[in-house]
């Protein structure tokens, strides 16, 4: 049996809970339902396991005809649904006869998304371990895209239990005025935010912005004054920091724009995150509508645990509780410059050293990652390295946060000196179409839609020249093509996108990130933000200053093989110039870049830096003077 899509509305996708796991370190988000609570409840009513593939309908407008008898359950926002013209309700089994048409109107609120669960589930193939659709990446679900009229979705008739109605007390309560319970951290600290900033963040009522989607919910309200004037090597704005990993539910400040990371959001980025929505409240992100108001209520670990366990027991009386910490925990001094911060209910953020760009700190994070992989601790899911950090995601039902923190601290204390650590990588030669027309189009769209008076407009390359104190745009060109960029992380803007830094400090051009961010960036645009270079893995939003475009760092042709990302941590990227036309031919062929094996050894790099200390210091002095002048000019305009 199958259902035929007659109309899909603004967006309808096949999703599966909990989505993709294990690929956060390479920039693949979990996807899955944005309101997982309504999704799982609808499946339970249909007699399915809660994770079974179903349809997520945003706002409404979805219509489908069934070519055989089926049982359907609707959950989430009320769209005023009908079956062959007769009204049907939410949260109860709906018997559908062959040939009948299910039609969803448009949810007028409260709520934003409706779920259509069919007994047996939607039968689409798994891609990278899940049936969930990641529309921006073009994979998962039905042909890797939102549904469209004419699509025929096969239904698997196997179900675990009988369809049944839902107890009224278990139904999610949708509203227009919301409260999200959050855990403070990882960046609720005086180095970034003042006490007054934090009181404002957690005390005000935010408004949901119109530019919200599955990648993130934008909030509008009073912005922080910040505890510092800029982000140093991470960028001109005080919200900029050296890239670290986020989690779904993280509140990040992308410049002056706060965003709650959604299930299609980025795994890695360079923005301050003062709090994370607790797991029990993350379903609410999927029902926030533009214009809704939101308050952030801080809760502690015990409250977050109680909320999550209560919700899970409502879904499944046999659900496991969170694991209790051991009576006697391992205590270890990880070192005075190692800080372990909580990042929501299910992650730790391990930070090394000062808030600065230091390759020794990245190698320490790499060494800790290796130790954790060797330890194979039950419950640890993903290890995602940043510039000076390592994020450890875990399942609190399998390992207590307190116990895991003790293990992490003990392993960090054993790392020792990393100067002689050798890390294998490759030199990867990439073509670069300098000042590519697609990069210029991204700037033009930004000026038309977002911010025409931004100091980096209309020419990102000229802005890079100015803020680094270079004499001409040709100097920017020379530096980019002379540099060898060491890849420090993947997934900076999705799908294997590298965040990389020049090995020679004289090649470290420093810029700021767009504020607000771009709404569109071409696939494989090359940009600089702070001292870092990124190659965008796919089309989407972005904030780095664009210099050109290159070939694919994510090859969809390799998805079936399981490793479509082309780059690895500690690869070294080197660009060579090509014309726009030649780049087009290389991209059409998904051309593989030329590579050579290489070993990075920190001691050798430090020796090079010492040898050229004089010219490096002169470059930095000129750069810092230009950087300060640009920052002062911004302040003058703002005043």
Coordinates of C-alpha atoms in Angstrom, one line a residue:
X1 CA 0.0 0.0 0.0
X2 CA 1.1 3.5 -0.7
X3 CA -0.1 7.1 -0.2
X4 CA 0.1 9.6 -3.1
X5 CA 0.9 13.2 -2.2
X6 CA -1.5 15.5 -3.9
X7 CA -0.3 18.7 -2.2
X8 CA 2.7 19.3 0.1
X9 CA 2.1 22.8 1.5
X10 CA 5.1 25.0 2.3
X11 CA 7.2 22.0 3.4
X12 CA 6.5 18.4 4.2
X13 CA 9.3 15.8 4.8
X14 CA 9.7 12.2 5.9
X15 CA 11.4 12.1 9.3
X16 CA 12.5 9.4 11.7
X17 CA 13.4 9.7 15.4
X18 CA 16.1 10.3 16.7
X19 CA 17.6 10.8 13.3
X20 CA 21.3 10.4 12.3
X21 CA 23.8 9.7 15.0
X22 CA 27.6 9.4 15.0
X23 CA 28.2 12.0 12.2
X24 CA 28.1 15.2 14.2
X25 CA 32.0 15.4 14.1
X26 CA 31.8 15.8 10.2
X27 CA 29.0 18.2 10.2
X28 CA 26.0 16.0 9.5
X29 CA 23.1 17.0 11.7
X30 CA 20.7 14.5 13.2
X31 CA 17.6 15.9 11.4
X32 CA 14.6 14.0 12.6
X33 CA 11.3 15.5 13.8
X34 CA 11.6 19.1 15.1
X35 CA 8.8 18.3 17.6
X36 CA 9.9 14.8 18.7
X37 CA 7.3 14.6 21.4
X38 CA 4.3 15.0 19.1
X39 CA 6.0 12.8 16.5
X40 CA 6.6 9.9 19.0
X41 CA 3.1 10.2 20.6
X42 CA 1.5 10.0 17.1
X43 CA 3.4 6.9 16.3
X44 CA 2.5 5.3 19.6
X45 CA -1.2 5.9 19.0
X46 CA -0.8 4.3 15.6
X47 CA 0.7 1.2 17.2
X48 CA 4.2 1.9 15.9
X49 CA 7.5 2.2 17.9
X50 CA 8.0 5.9 18.6
X51 CA 11.0 6.2 16.2
X52 CA 9.0 5.0 13.1
X53 CA 9.3 7.1 10.0
X54 CA 6.4 9.5 9.6
X55 CA 5.6 12.8 7.8
X56 CA 6.4 16.3 9.3
X57 CA 4.1 19.0 7.8
X58 CA 5.1 22.6 8.4
X59 CA 2.2 25.0 8.7
X60 CA -0.2 22.7 6.7
X61 CA -1.5 22.4 3.2
X62 CA -0.7 18.7 2.9
X63 CA -3.1 16.4 1.0
X64 CA -2.7 12.7 0.3
X65 CA -4.8 9.9 -1.2
X66 CA -4.4 6.3 0.0
X67 CA -4.6 3.4 -2.5
X68 CA -5.4 0.9 0.3
X69 CA -6.9 0.8 3.8
X70 CA -4.7 2.4 6.4
X71 CA -4.8 3.8 10.0
X72 CA -3.5 7.4 10.3
X73 CA -2.8 9.5 13.4
X74 CA -2.3 13.3 13.4
X75 CA -0.3 15.0 16.2
X76 CA 1.1 18.4 16.9
X77 CA -0.5 21.7 15.6
X78 CA -4.2 21.5 14.6
X79 CA -4.5 22.1 10.9
X80 CA -8.3 21.5 10.7
X81 CA -7.9 18.2 8.9
X82 CA -10.6 16.4 6.9
X83 CA -11.0 12.9 5.4
X84 CA -13.0 13.0 2.2
X85 CA -14.4 16.3 3.4
X86 CA -15.4 15.2 6.9
X87 CA -13.5 16.7 9.9
X88 CA -11.1 14.5 11.8
X89 CA -9.2 15.2 15.0
X90 CA -5.8 14.9 16.5
X91 CA -4.4 12.2 18.8
X92 CA -6.7 9.4 17.8
X93 CA -6.6 6.6 15.2
X94 CA -8.3 7.5 11.9
X95 CA -9.5 4.6 9.7
X96 CA -8.8 5.4 6.0
X97 CA -10.4 3.4 3.2
X98 CA -8.8 2.9 -0.2
X99 CA -9.2 5.9 -2.4
X100 CA -10.0 8.4 0.5
X101 CA -8.2 11.7 0.7
X102 CA -6.7 13.2 3.8
X103 CA -6.4 17.0 3.7
X104 CA -4.7 19.2 6.2
X105 CA -5.7 22.9 6.2
X106 CA -3.3 25.5 7.5
X107 CA -2.6 25.7 11.3
X108 CA -3.3 29.2 12.4
X109 CA -1.7 28.7 15.8
X110 CA -0.8 27.9 18.3
X111 CA 1.8 25.5 16.9
X112 CA 3.7 25.2 13.7
X113 CA 4.1 21.6 12.7
X114 CA 1.7 18.6 12.3
X115 CA 2.8 15.0 12.2
X116 CA 1.1 12.3 10.0
X117 CA 1.9 8.8 11.4
X118 CA 0.6 5.8 9.5
X119 CA 0.4 2.4 11.1
X120 CA 3.4 0.4 9.9
X121 CA 5.4 3.6 9.0
X122 CA 6.6 5.2 5.8
X123 CA 8.9 2.8 4.1
X124 CA 11.8 4.7 2.6
X125 CA 15.5 3.5 2.6
X126 CA 18.0 4.4 5.2
X127 CA 20.7 6.9 4.2
X128 CA 23.8 7.3 6.4
X129 CA 22.0 5.3 9.1
X130 CA 18.5 7.0 9.1
X131 CA 15.4 7.6 7.1
X132 CA 15.3 11.2 8.3
X133 CA 15.3 13.9 5.6
X134 CA 18.1 16.5 5.6
X135 CA 16.7 18.8 2.9
X136 CA 19.7 21.2 2.8
X137 CA 22.0 18.2 2.3
X138 CA 19.8 16.5 -0.3
X139 CA 19.7 13.1 1.4
X140 CA 17.4 10.9 3.5
X141 CA 13.6 10.6 3.4
X142 CA 12.0 10.5 0.0
X143 CA 14.7 11.2 -2.6
X144 CA 16.5 13.5 -0.2
X145 CA 14.0 16.3 -0.6
X146 CA 10.7 17.8 0.6
X147 CA 7.7 16.0 -0.7
X148 CA 6.0 17.2 -3.9
X149 CA 2.7 16.4 -5.6
X150 CA 2.9 13.1 -7.4
X151 CA 5.2 11.4 -4.9
X152 CA 4.1 7.9 -3.9
X153 CA 5.2 6.9 -0.4
X154 CA 5.1 3.1 0.3
X155 CA 3.8 2.1 3.7
X156 CA 5.2 -0.8 5.8
X157 CA 2.2 -2.6 7.4
X158 CA 4.2 -4.2 10.2
X159 CA 3.2 -2.6 13.5
X160 CA 4.1 -3.6 17.1
X161 CA 0.8 -2.9 18.9
X162 CA -2.9 -1.9 18.3
X163 CA -3.8 1.6 17.5
X164 CA -5.3 3.5 20.5
X165 CA -6.4 7.0 21.5
X166 CA -4.1 9.2 23.7
X167 CA -5.0 10.1 27.3
X168 CA -5.8 13.8 27.3
X169 CA -3.3 14.5 30.1
X170 CA -0.4 13.4 27.9
X171 CA -1.1 15.7 24.9
X172 CA 1.5 18.5 24.4
X173 CA 0.1 21.9 25.3
X174 CA 0.7 24.4 22.5
X175 CA 0.6 28.1 23.1
X176 CA 1.7 31.5 21.8
X177 CA 3.6 32.5 25.0
X178 CA 6.2 29.9 25.7
X179 CA 8.7 29.0 28.5
X180 CA 11.8 27.0 27.6
X181 CA 13.7 25.4 30.5
X182 CA 17.4 25.7 29.9
X183 CA 20.7 24.6 31.5
X184 CA 23.2 27.5 31.8
X185 CA 26.5 27.1 30.0
X186 CA 28.9 26.5 28.4
X187 CA 29.6 30.3 28.0
X188 CA 27.7 31.9 30.8
X189 CA 31.0 33.3 32.1
X190 CA 32.3 36.8 32.8
X191 CA 34.9 36.5 30.0
X192 CA 32.1 36.8 27.5
X193 CA 28.9 38.1 29.2
X194 CA 28.4 40.5 32.1
X195 CA 26.0 39.8 35.0
X196 CA 23.6 42.3 33.5
X197 CA 23.8 40.6 30.1
X198 CA 22.9 37.2 31.7
X199 CA 20.1 38.8 33.7
X200 CA 18.7 40.3 30.5
X201 CA 19.0 37.0 28.5
X202 CA 17.2 35.0 31.2
X203 CA 14.8 37.7 32.3
X204 CA 13.3 39.1 29.1
X205 CA 10.5 37.8 26.8
X206 CA 12.0 37.1 23.4
X207 CA 10.0 37.2 20.2
X208 CA 10.4 34.4 17.6
X209 CA 11.7 35.9 14.3
X210 CA 10.3 35.3 10.8
X211 CA 13.7 33.8 9.6
X212 CA 13.2 30.6 11.7
X213 CA 13.3 27.1 10.2
X214 CA 14.6 23.6 11.0
X215 CA 18.2 24.9 11.1
X216 CA 17.4 27.2 14.0
X217 CA 14.8 29.5 15.7
X218 CA 15.8 33.2 15.5
X219 CA 14.9 35.3 18.5
X220 CA 14.4 39.1 18.7
X221 CA 15.0 41.2 21.8
X222 CA 17.5 43.2 23.8
X223 CA 21.0 42.2 22.8
X224 CA 24.0 41.9 25.3
X225 CA 26.4 44.7 25.9
X226 CA 29.2 42.1 26.2
X227 CA 32.1 41.9 28.6
X228 CA 34.7 42.5 25.9
X229 CA 35.2 44.7 22.9
X230 CA 35.9 42.0 20.3
X231 CA 36.7 38.4 19.7
X232 CA 40.4 38.8 19.0
X233 CA 41.7 36.3 16.5
X234 CA 38.2 34.8 16.3
X235 CA 36.7 38.0 14.9
X236 CA 35.8 41.7 15.4
X237 CA 32.5 41.0 17.2
X238 CA 32.5 40.1 20.9
X239 CA 30.2 37.1 20.2
X240 CA 33.0 35.6 18.1
X241 CA 35.1 32.8 19.6
X242 CA 37.4 30.1 18.5
X243 CA 35.2 27.4 16.9
X244 CA 33.7 24.8 19.2
X245 CA 30.9 22.2 18.9
X246 CA 27.2 23.0 19.6
X247 CA 24.4 20.7 20.4
X248 CA 20.7 20.7 19.3
X249 CA 19.0 23.2 21.6
X250 CA 22.1 25.5 22.0
X251 CA 21.3 29.2 22.2
X252 CA 24.1 30.9 20.2
X253 CA 24.6 34.6 19.5
X254 CA 25.6 35.0 15.9
X255 CA 26.7 38.6 16.3
X256 CA 23.7 40.4 17.6
X257 CA 21.2 37.7 16.5
X258 CA 20.4 34.9 19.0
X259 CA 19.5 31.5 17.5
X260 CA 18.3 28.3 19.0
X261 CA 20.0 25.4 17.1
X262 CA 17.5 23.1 15.5
X263 CA 17.8 19.4 14.4
X264 CA 19.1 20.5 11.0
X265 CA 21.6 23.0 12.5
X266 CA 25.4 23.2 12.4
X267 CA 27.6 21.1 14.6
X268 CA 30.6 23.5 14.8
X269 CA 30.9 27.2 14.9
X270 CA 32.5 30.3 16.4
X271 CA 29.8 31.9 18.5
X272 CA 29.1 32.3 22.3
X273 CA 26.5 29.9 23.7
X274 CA 25.2 30.9 27.2
X275 CA 22.7 28.1 27.6
X276 CA 21.1 24.9 26.1
X277 CA 17.4 23.9 26.1
X278 CA 16.9 20.8 28.3
X279 CA 16.0 17.6 26.4
X280 CA 12.4 17.6 27.8
X281 CA 11.6 21.0 26.3
X282 CA 13.4 20.6 22.9
X283 CA 10.1 19.5 21.3
X284 CA 8.8 23.1 21.7
X285 CA 11.3 24.4 19.2
X286 CA 9.3 22.7 16.5
X287 CA 6.1 24.5 17.5
X288 CA 7.4 28.0 17.8
X289 CA 5.8 30.4 15.3
X290 CA 7.0 33.8 14.2
X291 CA 5.6 36.3 16.6
X292 CA 5.4 33.9 19.5
X293 CA 7.0 35.0 22.8
X294 CA 9.6 33.0 24.6
X295 CA 11.1 33.1 28.1
X296 CA 14.2 31.2 29.2
X297 CA 13.9 29.6 32.7
X298 CA 17.1 28.2 34.2
X299 CA 16.9 24.8 35.8
X300 CA 19.6 22.7 37.5
X301 CA 20.7 19.1 36.7
X302 CA 18.2 17.5 39.1
X303 CA 15.2 19.4 37.6
X304 CA 16.3 18.6 34.0
X305 CA 16.6 14.9 34.9
X306 CA 13.1 14.9 36.6
X307 CA 11.5 16.6 33.5
X308 CA 13.1 14.2 31.1
X309 CA 12.4 11.0 33.0
X310 CA 8.7 12.1 33.5
X311 CA 8.3 12.7 29.8
X312 CA 10.0 9.4 28.8
X313 CA 7.8 7.4 31.2
X314 CA 4.7 9.0 29.7
X315 CA 5.9 7.7 26.3
X316 CA 7.1 4.3 27.6
X317 CA 6.5 3.1 31.1
X318 CA 9.5 0.9 30.7
X319 CA 11.8 3.8 29.8
X320 CA 15.2 3.7 31.6
X321 CA 16.0 6.4 34.1
X322 CA 19.2 8.5 33.9
X323 CA 22.1 6.6 35.3
X324 CA 23.0 7.6 38.9
X325 CA 26.5 8.6 39.6
X326 CA 28.8 6.2 41.3
X327 CA 29.0 6.5 45.1
X328 CA 32.7 7.2 44.9
X329 CA 33.7 9.1 41.8
X330 CA 37.2 9.3 40.3
X331 CA 38.7 12.6 41.2
X332 CA 41.5 14.0 39.1
X333 CA 43.2 17.2 38.5
X334 CA 43.2 17.6 34.7
X335 CA 45.5 20.6 34.9
X336 CA 45.0 24.2 35.8
X337 CA 44.4 25.2 32.2
X338 CA 41.7 22.5 31.5
X339 CA 38.1 23.4 32.1
X340 CA 35.2 21.0 31.7
X341 CA 31.9 22.8 31.1
X342 CA 28.4 21.3 30.9
X343 CA 26.6 21.7 27.6
X344 CA 23.0 20.9 28.2
X345 CA 21.8 17.5 29.5
X346 CA 24.0 15.3 27.2
X347 CA 27.4 16.9 26.5
X348 CA 30.6 18.1 28.1
X349 CA 32.8 20.8 26.6
X350 CA 36.4 20.3 27.5
X351 CA 38.4 23.5 26.9
X352 CA 42.2 23.9 26.9
X353 CA 44.3 26.9 27.8
X354 CA 43.7 30.6 27.1
X355 CA 41.1 31.9 24.6
X356 CA 43.6 32.2 21.9
X357 CA 44.7 30.5 18.7
X358 CA 47.4 28.0 19.7
X359 CA 48.0 24.8 17.8
X360 CA 49.3 23.1 20.9
X361 CA 45.8 23.4 22.4
X362 CA 44.3 21.7 19.3
X363 CA 46.8 18.9 19.6
X364 CA 45.9 18.4 23.2
X365 CA 42.2 18.1 22.2
X366 CA 43.3 15.6 19.5
X367 CA 45.2 13.6 22.1
X368 CA 42.3 13.5 24.5
X369 CA 40.0 12.4 21.6
X370 CA 42.3 9.5 21.0
X371 CA 42.3 8.5 24.7
X372 CA 38.5 8.6 24.8
X373 CA 38.2 6.5 21.7
X374 CA 40.6 3.9 23.2
X375 CA 38.7 4.0 26.5
X376 CA 35.4 3.1 24.7
X377 CA 33.2 4.5 27.6
X378 CA 29.7 3.2 27.6
X379 CA 27.2 5.9 26.6
X380 CA 29.7 8.2 24.8
X381 CA 28.2 9.0 21.4
X382 CA 30.2 11.7 19.5
X383 CA 33.5 13.4 20.0
X384 CA 33.8 16.7 18.2
X385 CA 37.0 18.7 18.3
X386 CA 37.1 22.5 18.0
X387 CA 40.0 24.9 17.9
X388 CA 40.9 24.6 21.6
X389 CA 38.2 22.2 22.8
X390 CA 36.6 18.8 22.6
X391 CA 32.9 18.2 23.0
X392 CA 31.9 14.8 24.4
X393 CA 28.2 13.9 23.7
X394 CA 26.7 11.1 25.9
X395 CA 23.5 9.4 26.8
X396 CA 22.7 10.2 30.5
X397 CA 20.8 6.9 30.7
X398 CA 24.1 5.0 30.1
X399 CA 26.6 7.2 31.9
X400 CA 26.3 9.8 34.6
X401 CA 27.6 13.2 33.7
X402 CA 29.6 13.3 37.0
X403 CA 31.2 10.0 36.3
X404 CA 32.1 10.9 32.7
X405 CA 33.6 14.2 33.8
X406 CA 35.8 12.3 36.2
X407 CA 37.0 10.0 33.5
X408 CA 37.6 12.9 31.1
X409 CA 39.6 14.8 33.7
X410 CA 41.7 11.7 34.5
X411 CA 42.5 11.1 30.9
X412 CA 43.3 14.8 30.3
X413 CA 45.7 14.7 33.2
X414 CA 47.6 11.9 31.5
X415 CA 48.2 13.7 28.2
X416 CA 51.7 15.1 28.8
X417 CA 53.6 17.1 26.3
X418 CA 52.3 17.1 22.7
X419 CA 55.2 19.0 21.0
X420 CA 56.6 15.8 19.6
X421 CA 53.2 14.3 18.7
X422 CA 53.1 13.4 15.0
X423 CA 49.8 13.6 13.2
X424 CA 49.4 12.1 9.7
X425 CA 47.4 14.1 7.1
X426 CA 47.6 15.0 3.5
X427 CA 48.4 18.0 1.4
X428 CA 45.1 18.6 -0.6
X429 CA 45.4 20.8 -3.7
X430 CA 42.2 22.6 -4.4
X431 CA 41.3 24.9 -7.3
X432 CA 40.0 28.4 -6.4
X433 CA 38.0 30.7 -8.6
X434 CA 39.0 34.0 -7.1
X435 CA 36.2 36.5 -6.5
X436 CA 33.9 34.0 -8.2
X437 CA 30.6 35.4 -9.6
X438 CA 28.6 33.1 -7.2
X439 CA 30.4 34.7 -4.2
X440 CA 29.7 38.1 -5.5
X441 CA 26.0 37.1 -5.9
X442 CA 25.9 36.1 -2.2
X443 CA 27.1 39.6 -1.2
X444 CA 24.6 41.2 -3.6
X445 CA 21.7 39.2 -2.1
X446 CA 22.8 40.1 1.4
X447 CA 22.8 43.8 0.5
X448 CA 19.3 43.5 -1.1
X449 CA 17.7 41.4 1.7
X450 CA 19.6 41.8 4.9
X451 CA 22.0 44.8 5.4
X452 CA 23.0 47.1 2.6
X453 CA 25.2 49.3 4.8
X454 CA 27.4 46.6 6.3
X455 CA 31.1 47.6 6.4
X456 CA 32.1 44.4 4.5
X457 CA 29.8 45.4 1.6
X458 CA 29.9 45.6 -1.4
X459 CA 33.3 43.9 -1.6
X460 CA 34.4 41.3 1.0
X461 CA 38.0 41.2 -0.4
X462 CA 38.4 44.9 0.0
X463 CA 37.1 44.6 3.6
X464 CA 39.7 41.9 4.3
X465 CA 42.4 44.2 2.8
X466 CA 41.4 47.1 4.9
X467 CA 41.0 45.3 8.3
X468 CA 44.4 43.6 7.9
X469 CA 46.3 46.8 6.8
X470 CA 47.3 45.4 3.4
X471 CA 48.2 47.7 0.6
X472 CA 46.0 46.2 -2.2
X473 CA 43.6 43.5 -3.1
X474 CA 46.4 41.8 -4.8
X475 CA 48.1 41.3 -1.4
X476 CA 45.0 39.5 -0.2
X477 CA 45.2 37.3 -3.3
X478 CA 48.9 36.6 -2.7
X479 CA 48.4 35.6 0.9
X480 CA 45.6 33.2 0.2
X481 CA 47.4 31.4 -2.6
X482 CA 50.7 31.3 -0.7
X483 CA 49.2 29.9 2.5
X484 CA 49.0 26.3 3.6
X485 CA 45.8 25.9 5.7
X486 CA 45.9 23.3 8.5
X487 CA 42.4 21.7 8.9
X488 CA 41.5 21.9 12.6
X489 CA 37.9 20.6 12.4
X490 CA 35.1 19.5 10.0
X491 CA 31.5 20.5 9.8
X492 CA 32.1 24.2 10.4
X493 CA 29.2 25.0 8.1
X494 CA 27.9 21.4 7.5
X495 CA 28.9 18.4 5.5
X496 CA 32.6 18.0 6.0
X497 CA 33.3 21.7 5.6
X498 CA 36.8 22.4 7.0
X499 CA 37.7 25.1 9.5
X500 CA 41.4 25.7 8.8
X501 CA 44.2 28.1 9.8
X502 CA 47.3 29.1 7.9
X503 CA 50.4 27.4 9.3
X504 CA 52.5 30.6 8.7
X505 CA 51.2 33.3 11.1
X506 CA 52.0 35.9 8.4
X507 CA 49.3 34.3 6.3
X508 CA 46.6 34.6 9.1
X509 CA 44.3 37.2 7.7
X510 CA 41.8 38.2 10.4
X511 CA 38.3 39.3 9.6
X512 CA 34.9 39.4 11.3
X513 CA 31.8 37.4 10.6
X514 CA 28.7 38.9 9.0
X515 CA 26.3 40.4 11.5
X516 CA 23.6 39.4 10.9
X517 CA 24.5 36.3 8.9
X518 CA 23.9 35.8 5.2
X519 CA 20.7 33.9 4.3
X520 CA 22.4 32.3 1.3
X521 CA 25.9 31.1 0.5
X522 CA 26.8 29.1 -2.6
X523 CA 28.0 25.6 -2.2
X524 CA 31.8 25.4 -1.8
X525 CA 32.3 29.1 -1.4
X526 CA 35.6 29.9 0.3
X527 CA 35.5 32.4 3.1
X528 CA 37.6 33.8 6.0
X529 CA 36.1 34.5 9.5
X530 CA 38.4 35.5 12.4
X531 CA 41.7 33.9 11.5
X532 CA 40.1 30.9 10.0
X533 CA 39.2 29.7 6.5
X534 CA 36.2 27.6 5.6
X535 CA 34.9 25.9 2.5
X536 CA 31.1 25.8 2.7
X537 CA 29.9 22.2 2.2
X538 CA 26.5 23.1 0.8
X539 CA 24.2 26.0 0.1
X540 CA 22.9 27.8 3.1
X541 CA 23.4 30.6 5.6
X542 CA 26.9 31.8 6.5
X543 CA 29.0 34.5 7.9
X544 CA 32.6 34.3 6.6
X545 CA 34.0 36.9 4.2
X546 CA 34.0 35.3 0.8
X547 CA 37.0 35.3 -1.5
X548 CA 36.0 32.7 -4.1
X549 CA 34.7 29.2 -4.8
X550 CA 36.3 25.7 -5.1
X551 CA 35.3 22.1 -5.8
X552 CA 33.2 19.8 -3.6
X553 CA 34.4 18.9 -0.1
X554 CA 31.3 16.6 0.2
X555 CA 30.7 14.1 -2.6
X556 CA 27.0 12.9 -2.7
X557 CA 28.1 10.1 -5.1
X558 CA 30.0 8.6 -2.1
X559 CA 27.0 8.6 0.3
X560 CA 26.2 5.0 -0.4
X561 CA 29.7 4.1 0.6
X562 CA 29.3 5.8 3.9
X563 CA 32.1 8.4 3.7
X564 CA 31.1 11.3 1.4
X565 CA 33.4 13.8 3.2
X566 CA 36.6 14.3 1.3
X567 CA 38.8 16.0 4.0
X568 CA 40.2 15.0 7.3
X569 CA 41.4 16.8 10.4
X570 CA 45.1 17.8 10.0
X571 CA 45.0 17.8 6.2
X572 CA 46.7 20.9 4.7
X573 CA 44.8 22.8 2.0
X574 CA 46.7 24.6 -0.7
X575 CA 44.9 26.6 -3.4
X576 CA 45.8 27.2 -7.0
X577 CA 44.0 29.7 -9.3
X578 CA 41.5 28.5 -12.0
X579 CA 39.0 30.4 -14.1
X580 CA 35.3 30.4 -13.4
X581 CA 34.8 28.2 -16.5
X582 CA 37.5 25.7 -15.5
X583 CA 36.0 25.4 -12.0
X584 CA 32.6 24.7 -13.5
X585 CA 34.1 21.8 -15.5
X586 CA 35.8 20.4 -12.4
X587 CA 32.7 20.7 -10.3
X588 CA 30.5 19.0 -13.0
X589 CA 32.9 16.1 -13.0
X590 CA 33.2 16.0 -9.1
X591 CA 36.9 16.0 -9.7
X592 CA 39.0 14.4 -7.0
X593 CA 41.7 16.8 -5.7
X594 CA 45.4 15.8 -5.9
X595 CA 46.8 14.8 -2.6
X596 CA 50.2 14.0 -1.0
X597 CA 50.8 12.3 2.4
X598 CA 52.3 14.6 5.0
X599 CA 53.1 14.5 8.8
X600 CA 52.5 17.5 11.0
X601 CA 54.8 17.8 14.0
X602 CA 54.3 20.7 16.4
X603 CA 57.9 21.0 17.4
X604 CA 58.9 21.6 13.7
X605 CA 56.2 24.2 13.4
X606 CA 57.3 26.0 16.6
X607 CA 60.8 26.1 15.3
X608 CA 59.6 27.8 12.1
X609 CA 57.7 30.4 14.1
X610 CA 60.8 31.1 16.3
X611 CA 63.0 31.5 13.2
X612 CA 60.6 34.1 11.7
X613 CA 59.6 35.8 14.9
X614 CA 60.6 39.3 13.8
X615 CA 58.6 39.4 10.6
X616 CA 55.7 37.7 12.3
X617 CA 55.6 40.4 15.0
X618 CA 55.8 43.1 12.4
X619 CA 52.9 41.6 10.4
X620 CA 50.8 41.3 13.6
X621 CA 51.5 44.9 14.6
X622 CA 50.3 46.2 11.3
X623 CA 47.3 43.9 11.4
X624 CA 46.3 44.9 14.9
X625 CA 46.5 48.6 14.2
X626 CA 44.2 48.2 11.2
X627 CA 41.9 45.9 13.2
X628 CA 41.6 48.5 16.0
X629 CA 41.0 51.3 13.5
X630 CA 38.1 49.3 12.0
X631 CA 36.6 48.6 15.4
X632 CA 36.8 52.2 16.4
X633 CA 35.2 53.3 13.1
X634 CA 32.3 50.9 13.9
X635 CA 31.9 52.4 17.3
X636 CA 31.9 55.9 15.9
X637 CA 29.1 55.0 13.5
X638 CA 27.1 53.3 16.2
X639 CA 27.4 56.3 18.5

